[in-house]
mmCIF file of C-alpha atoms in Angstrom:
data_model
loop_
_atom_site.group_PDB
_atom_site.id
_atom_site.type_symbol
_atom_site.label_atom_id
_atom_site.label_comp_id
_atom_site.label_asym_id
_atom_site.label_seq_id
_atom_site.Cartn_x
_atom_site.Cartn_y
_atom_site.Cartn_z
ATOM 1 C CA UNK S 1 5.433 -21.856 -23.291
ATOM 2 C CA UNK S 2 8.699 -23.138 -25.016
ATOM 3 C CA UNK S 3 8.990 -25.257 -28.196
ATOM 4 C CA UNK S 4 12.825 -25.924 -27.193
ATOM 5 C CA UNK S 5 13.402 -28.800 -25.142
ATOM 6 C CA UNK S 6 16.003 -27.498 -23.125
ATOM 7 C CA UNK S 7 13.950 -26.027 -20.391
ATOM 8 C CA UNK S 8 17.103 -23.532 -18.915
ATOM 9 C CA UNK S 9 16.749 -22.301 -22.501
ATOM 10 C CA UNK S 10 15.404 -18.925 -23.866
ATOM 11 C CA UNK S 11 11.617 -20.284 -25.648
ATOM 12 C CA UNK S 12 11.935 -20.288 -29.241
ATOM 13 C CA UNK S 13 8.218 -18.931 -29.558
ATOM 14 C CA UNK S 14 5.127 -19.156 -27.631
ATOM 15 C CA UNK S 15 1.345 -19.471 -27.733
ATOM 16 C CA UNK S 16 0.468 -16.072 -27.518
ATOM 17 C CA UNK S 17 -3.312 -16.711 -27.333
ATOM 18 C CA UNK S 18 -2.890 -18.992 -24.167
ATOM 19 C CA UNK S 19 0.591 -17.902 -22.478
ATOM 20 C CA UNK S 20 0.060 -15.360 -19.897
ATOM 21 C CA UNK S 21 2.947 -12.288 -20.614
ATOM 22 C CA UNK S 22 3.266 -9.413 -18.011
ATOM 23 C CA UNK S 23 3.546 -6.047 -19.919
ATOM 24 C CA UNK S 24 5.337 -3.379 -18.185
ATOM 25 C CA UNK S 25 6.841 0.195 -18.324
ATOM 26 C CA UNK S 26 9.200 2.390 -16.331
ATOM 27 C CA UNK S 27 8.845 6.208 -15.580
ATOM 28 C CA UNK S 28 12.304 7.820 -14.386
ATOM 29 C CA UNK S 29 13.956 10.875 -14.040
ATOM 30 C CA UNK S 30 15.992 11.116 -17.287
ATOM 31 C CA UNK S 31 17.580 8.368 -20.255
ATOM 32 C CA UNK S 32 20.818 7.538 -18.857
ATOM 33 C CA UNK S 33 20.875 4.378 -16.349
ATOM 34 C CA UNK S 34 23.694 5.382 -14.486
ATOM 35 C CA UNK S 35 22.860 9.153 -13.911
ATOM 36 C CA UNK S 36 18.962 8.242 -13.659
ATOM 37 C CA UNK S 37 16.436 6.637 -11.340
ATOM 38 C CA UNK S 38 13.320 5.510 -11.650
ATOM 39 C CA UNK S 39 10.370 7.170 -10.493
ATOM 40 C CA UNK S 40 7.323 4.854 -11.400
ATOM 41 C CA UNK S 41 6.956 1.301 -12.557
ATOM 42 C CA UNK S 42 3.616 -0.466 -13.577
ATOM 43 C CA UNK S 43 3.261 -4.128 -15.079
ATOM 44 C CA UNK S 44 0.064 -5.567 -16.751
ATOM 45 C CA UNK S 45 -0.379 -9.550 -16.887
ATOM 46 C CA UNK S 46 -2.625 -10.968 -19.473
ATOM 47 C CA UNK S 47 -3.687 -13.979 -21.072
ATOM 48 C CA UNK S 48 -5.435 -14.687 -24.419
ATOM 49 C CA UNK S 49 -5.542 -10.308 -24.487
ATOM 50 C CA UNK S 50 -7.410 -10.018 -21.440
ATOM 51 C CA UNK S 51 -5.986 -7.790 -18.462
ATOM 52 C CA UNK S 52 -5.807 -10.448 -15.085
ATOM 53 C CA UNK S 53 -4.214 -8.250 -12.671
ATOM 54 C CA UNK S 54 -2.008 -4.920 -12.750
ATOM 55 C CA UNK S 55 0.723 -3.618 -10.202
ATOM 56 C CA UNK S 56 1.749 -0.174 -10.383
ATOM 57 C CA UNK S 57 3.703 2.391 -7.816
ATOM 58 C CA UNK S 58 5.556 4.953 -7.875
ATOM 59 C CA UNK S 59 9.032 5.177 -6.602
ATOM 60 C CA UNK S 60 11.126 7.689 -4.245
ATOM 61 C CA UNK S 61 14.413 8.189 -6.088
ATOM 62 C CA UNK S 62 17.561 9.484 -4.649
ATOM 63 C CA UNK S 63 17.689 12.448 -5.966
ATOM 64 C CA UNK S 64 15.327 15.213 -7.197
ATOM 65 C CA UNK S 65 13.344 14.662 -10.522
ATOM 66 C CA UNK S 66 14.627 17.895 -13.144
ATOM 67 C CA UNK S 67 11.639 20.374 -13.817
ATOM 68 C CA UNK S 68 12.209 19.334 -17.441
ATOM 69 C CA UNK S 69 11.774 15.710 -16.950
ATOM 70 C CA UNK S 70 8.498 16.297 -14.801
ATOM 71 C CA UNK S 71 6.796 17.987 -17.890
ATOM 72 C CA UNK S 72 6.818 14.952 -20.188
ATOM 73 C CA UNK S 73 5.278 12.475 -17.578
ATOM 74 C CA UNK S 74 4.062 14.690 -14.704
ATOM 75 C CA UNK S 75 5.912 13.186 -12.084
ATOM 76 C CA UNK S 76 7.358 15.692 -9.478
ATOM 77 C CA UNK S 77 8.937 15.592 -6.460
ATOM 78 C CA UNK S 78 5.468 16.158 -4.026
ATOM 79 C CA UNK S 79 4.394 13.218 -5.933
ATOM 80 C CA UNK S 80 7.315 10.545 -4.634
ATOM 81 C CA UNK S 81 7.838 12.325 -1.449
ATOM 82 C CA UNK S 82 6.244 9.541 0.461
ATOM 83 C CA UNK S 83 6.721 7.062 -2.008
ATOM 84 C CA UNK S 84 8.993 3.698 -1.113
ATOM 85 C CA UNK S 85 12.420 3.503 -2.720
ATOM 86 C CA UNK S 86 13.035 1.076 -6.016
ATOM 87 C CA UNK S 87 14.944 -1.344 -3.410
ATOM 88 C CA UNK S 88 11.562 -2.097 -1.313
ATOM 89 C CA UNK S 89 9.476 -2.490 -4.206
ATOM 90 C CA UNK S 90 11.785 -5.000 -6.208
ATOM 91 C CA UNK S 91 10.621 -7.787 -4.045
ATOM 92 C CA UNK S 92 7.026 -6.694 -4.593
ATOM 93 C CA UNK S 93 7.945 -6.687 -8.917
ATOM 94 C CA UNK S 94 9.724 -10.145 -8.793
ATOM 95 C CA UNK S 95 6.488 -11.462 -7.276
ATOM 96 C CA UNK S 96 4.026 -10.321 -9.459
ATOM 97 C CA UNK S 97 6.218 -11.166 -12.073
ATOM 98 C CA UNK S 98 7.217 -14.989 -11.082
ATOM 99 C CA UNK S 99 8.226 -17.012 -13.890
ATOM 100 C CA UNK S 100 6.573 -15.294 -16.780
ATOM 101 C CA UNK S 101 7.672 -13.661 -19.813
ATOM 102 C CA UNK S 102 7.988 -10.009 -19.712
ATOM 103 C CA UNK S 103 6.869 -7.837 -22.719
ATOM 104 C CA UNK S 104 7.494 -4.101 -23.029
ATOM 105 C CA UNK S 105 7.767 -1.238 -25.645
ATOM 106 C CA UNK S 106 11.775 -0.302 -26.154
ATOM 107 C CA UNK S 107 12.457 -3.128 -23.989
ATOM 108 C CA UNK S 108 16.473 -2.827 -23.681
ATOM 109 C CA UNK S 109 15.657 0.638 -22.042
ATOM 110 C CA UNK S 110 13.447 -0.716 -19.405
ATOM 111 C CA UNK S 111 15.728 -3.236 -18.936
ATOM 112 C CA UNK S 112 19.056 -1.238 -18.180
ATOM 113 C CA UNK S 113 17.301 0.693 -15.870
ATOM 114 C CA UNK S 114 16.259 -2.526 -13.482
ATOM 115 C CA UNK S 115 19.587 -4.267 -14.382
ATOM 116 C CA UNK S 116 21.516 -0.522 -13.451
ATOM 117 C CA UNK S 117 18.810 -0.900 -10.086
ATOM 118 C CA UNK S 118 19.809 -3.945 -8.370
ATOM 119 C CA UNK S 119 23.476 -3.271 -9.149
ATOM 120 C CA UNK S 120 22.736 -0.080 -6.853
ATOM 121 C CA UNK S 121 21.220 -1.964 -4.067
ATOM 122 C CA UNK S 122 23.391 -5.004 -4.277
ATOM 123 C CA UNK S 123 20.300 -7.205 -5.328
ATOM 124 C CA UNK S 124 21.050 -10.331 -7.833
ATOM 125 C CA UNK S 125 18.992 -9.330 -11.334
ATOM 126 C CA UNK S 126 16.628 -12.066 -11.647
ATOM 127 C CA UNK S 127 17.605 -12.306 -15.573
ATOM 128 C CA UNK S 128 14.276 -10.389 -16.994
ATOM 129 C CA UNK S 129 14.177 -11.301 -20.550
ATOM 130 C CA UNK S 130 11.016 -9.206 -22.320
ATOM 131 C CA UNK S 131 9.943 -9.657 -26.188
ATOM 132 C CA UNK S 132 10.297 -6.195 -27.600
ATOM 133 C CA UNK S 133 7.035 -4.894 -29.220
ATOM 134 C CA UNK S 134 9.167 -1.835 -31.058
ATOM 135 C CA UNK S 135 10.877 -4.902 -32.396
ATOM 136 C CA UNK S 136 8.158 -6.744 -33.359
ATOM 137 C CA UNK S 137 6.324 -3.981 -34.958
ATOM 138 C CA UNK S 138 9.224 -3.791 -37.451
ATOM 139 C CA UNK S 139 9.120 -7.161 -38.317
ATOM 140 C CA UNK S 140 5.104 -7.076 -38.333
ATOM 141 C CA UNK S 141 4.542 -3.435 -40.137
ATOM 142 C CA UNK S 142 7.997 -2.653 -41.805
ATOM 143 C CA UNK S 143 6.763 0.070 -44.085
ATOM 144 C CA UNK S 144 4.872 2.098 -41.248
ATOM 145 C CA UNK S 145 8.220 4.735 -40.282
ATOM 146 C CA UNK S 146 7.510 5.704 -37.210
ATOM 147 C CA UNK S 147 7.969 2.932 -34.138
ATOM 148 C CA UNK S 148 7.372 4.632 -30.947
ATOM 149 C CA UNK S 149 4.147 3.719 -28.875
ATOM 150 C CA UNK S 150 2.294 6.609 -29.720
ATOM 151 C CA UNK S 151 2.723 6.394 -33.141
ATOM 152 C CA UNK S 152 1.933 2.573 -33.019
ATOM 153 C CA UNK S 153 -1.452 2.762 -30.950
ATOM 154 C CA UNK S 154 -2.549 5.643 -33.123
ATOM 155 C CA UNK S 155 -1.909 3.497 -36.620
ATOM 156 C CA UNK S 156 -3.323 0.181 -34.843
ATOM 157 C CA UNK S 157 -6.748 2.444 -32.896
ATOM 158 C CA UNK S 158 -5.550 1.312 -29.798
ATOM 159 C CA UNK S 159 -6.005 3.349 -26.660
ATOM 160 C CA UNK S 160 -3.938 5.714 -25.044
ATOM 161 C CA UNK S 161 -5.375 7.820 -22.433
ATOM 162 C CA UNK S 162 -2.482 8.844 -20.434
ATOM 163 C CA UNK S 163 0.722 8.451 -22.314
ATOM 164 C CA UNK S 164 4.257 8.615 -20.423
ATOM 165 C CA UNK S 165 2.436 7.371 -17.572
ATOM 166 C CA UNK S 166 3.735 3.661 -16.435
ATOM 167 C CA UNK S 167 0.438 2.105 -16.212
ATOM 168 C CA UNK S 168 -0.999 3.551 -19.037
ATOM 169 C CA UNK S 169 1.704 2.601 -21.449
ATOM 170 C CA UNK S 170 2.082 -1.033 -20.210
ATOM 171 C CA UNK S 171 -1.163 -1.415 -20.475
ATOM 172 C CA UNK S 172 -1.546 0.030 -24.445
ATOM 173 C CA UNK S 173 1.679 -2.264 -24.697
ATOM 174 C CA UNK S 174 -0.229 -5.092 -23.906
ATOM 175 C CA UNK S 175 -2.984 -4.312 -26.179
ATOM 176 C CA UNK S 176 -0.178 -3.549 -28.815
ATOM 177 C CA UNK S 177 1.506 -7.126 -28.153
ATOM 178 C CA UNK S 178 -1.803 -8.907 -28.858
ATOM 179 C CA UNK S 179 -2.265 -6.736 -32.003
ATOM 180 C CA UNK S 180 1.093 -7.432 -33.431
ATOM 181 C CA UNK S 181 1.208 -11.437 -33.014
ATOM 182 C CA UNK S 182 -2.512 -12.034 -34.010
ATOM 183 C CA UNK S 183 -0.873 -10.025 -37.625
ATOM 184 C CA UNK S 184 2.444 -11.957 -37.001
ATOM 185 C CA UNK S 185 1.712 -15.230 -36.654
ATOM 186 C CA UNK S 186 -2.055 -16.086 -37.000
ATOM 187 C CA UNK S 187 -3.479 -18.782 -35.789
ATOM 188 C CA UNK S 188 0.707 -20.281 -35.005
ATOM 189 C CA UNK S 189 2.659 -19.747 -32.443
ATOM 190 C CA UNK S 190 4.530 -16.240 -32.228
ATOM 191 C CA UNK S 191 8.440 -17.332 -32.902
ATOM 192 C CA UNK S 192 10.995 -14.964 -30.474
ATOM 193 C CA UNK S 193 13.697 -15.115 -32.494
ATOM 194 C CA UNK S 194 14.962 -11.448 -32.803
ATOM 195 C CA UNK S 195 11.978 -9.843 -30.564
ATOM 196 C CA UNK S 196 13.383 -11.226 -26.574
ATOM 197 C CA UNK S 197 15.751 -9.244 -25.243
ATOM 198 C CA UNK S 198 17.427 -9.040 -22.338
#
């Protein structure tokens, strides 16, 4: 996966047409971290561009989801009713996870929503690191002006049935990640230098 030798390292790059990535997305019930929970989490994991297996659930939070929020993904309170909370379901993301390299759309904001979630349940974060396809798009299509999924699948004909919806987005993600570094890099390996956040 890595070209540095230092395997407690960050990778430098990786072989994006043989390294298998997990793509993911979070649904919640607002943009703020601390005031917010999250209300749906999916996660894609491919290799060479082909989906291998998907995990996706949504999530009981704490607190009700706002009327406002519920428009833009659909989410609502019936929905999560019987849904587990984030703190059962974080074992069940680390596994399907395991040692690979995360990928998402807007990355830092998925990220400070799990990092804000196992502060609250007094779980260590595992570290997630993910390459940042709104990132990478910039580097990859710097003219284009508009960076957010939708406009990027739409530019790129990529698919996106149900957008705002966690699977649906980490899967176009995925599909988006594969477009990018095939334009990126070629035949190479993808470098991560300024794309993995975390």
């Amino acid at each position: 996966m890595s070209t540095s030798t230092d395997p407690g390292r960050d990778p430098v790059s990786i072989d994006w047409r043989k390294e298998v990535v997990v793509t993911f997305d979070l649904e919640t019930t607002g943009l703020d971290p601390v005031r917010h929970s999250v209300v749906e989490i999916a996660c894609v994991k491919f290799q060479g561009g082909e989906p291998r297996a998907f995990f996706s659930l949504l999530v009981k939070p704490p607190h009700p989801i706002p009327a406002e929020v519920t428009k833009i993904h659909g989410i609502g309170d019936q929905d999560v009713e019987e849904a587990p909370p984030l703190p059962s379901v974080l074992p069940m993301l680390e596994s399907f996870v395991g040692t690979h390299l995360l990928v998402a759309h807007n990355a830092p904001f998925d990220l400070s929503f799990l990092r804000m979630e196992y502060a609250r349940c007094g779980r260590p974060y595992p570290g997630f690191r993910a390459i940042d396809t709104r990132l990478l798009a910039r580097s990859v299509l710097p003219h284009l002006g508009r960076y957010s999924l939708a406009s990027l699948t739409r530019a790129l004909d990529i698919p996106l049935q149900h957008h705002h919806r966690a699977l649906s987005d980490a899967w176009a993600c995925g599909d988006l990640f594969y477009a990018l570094a095939e334009r990126s890099s070629g035949e190479g390996a993808l470098p991560l230098d300024g794309i993995l956040v975390g």
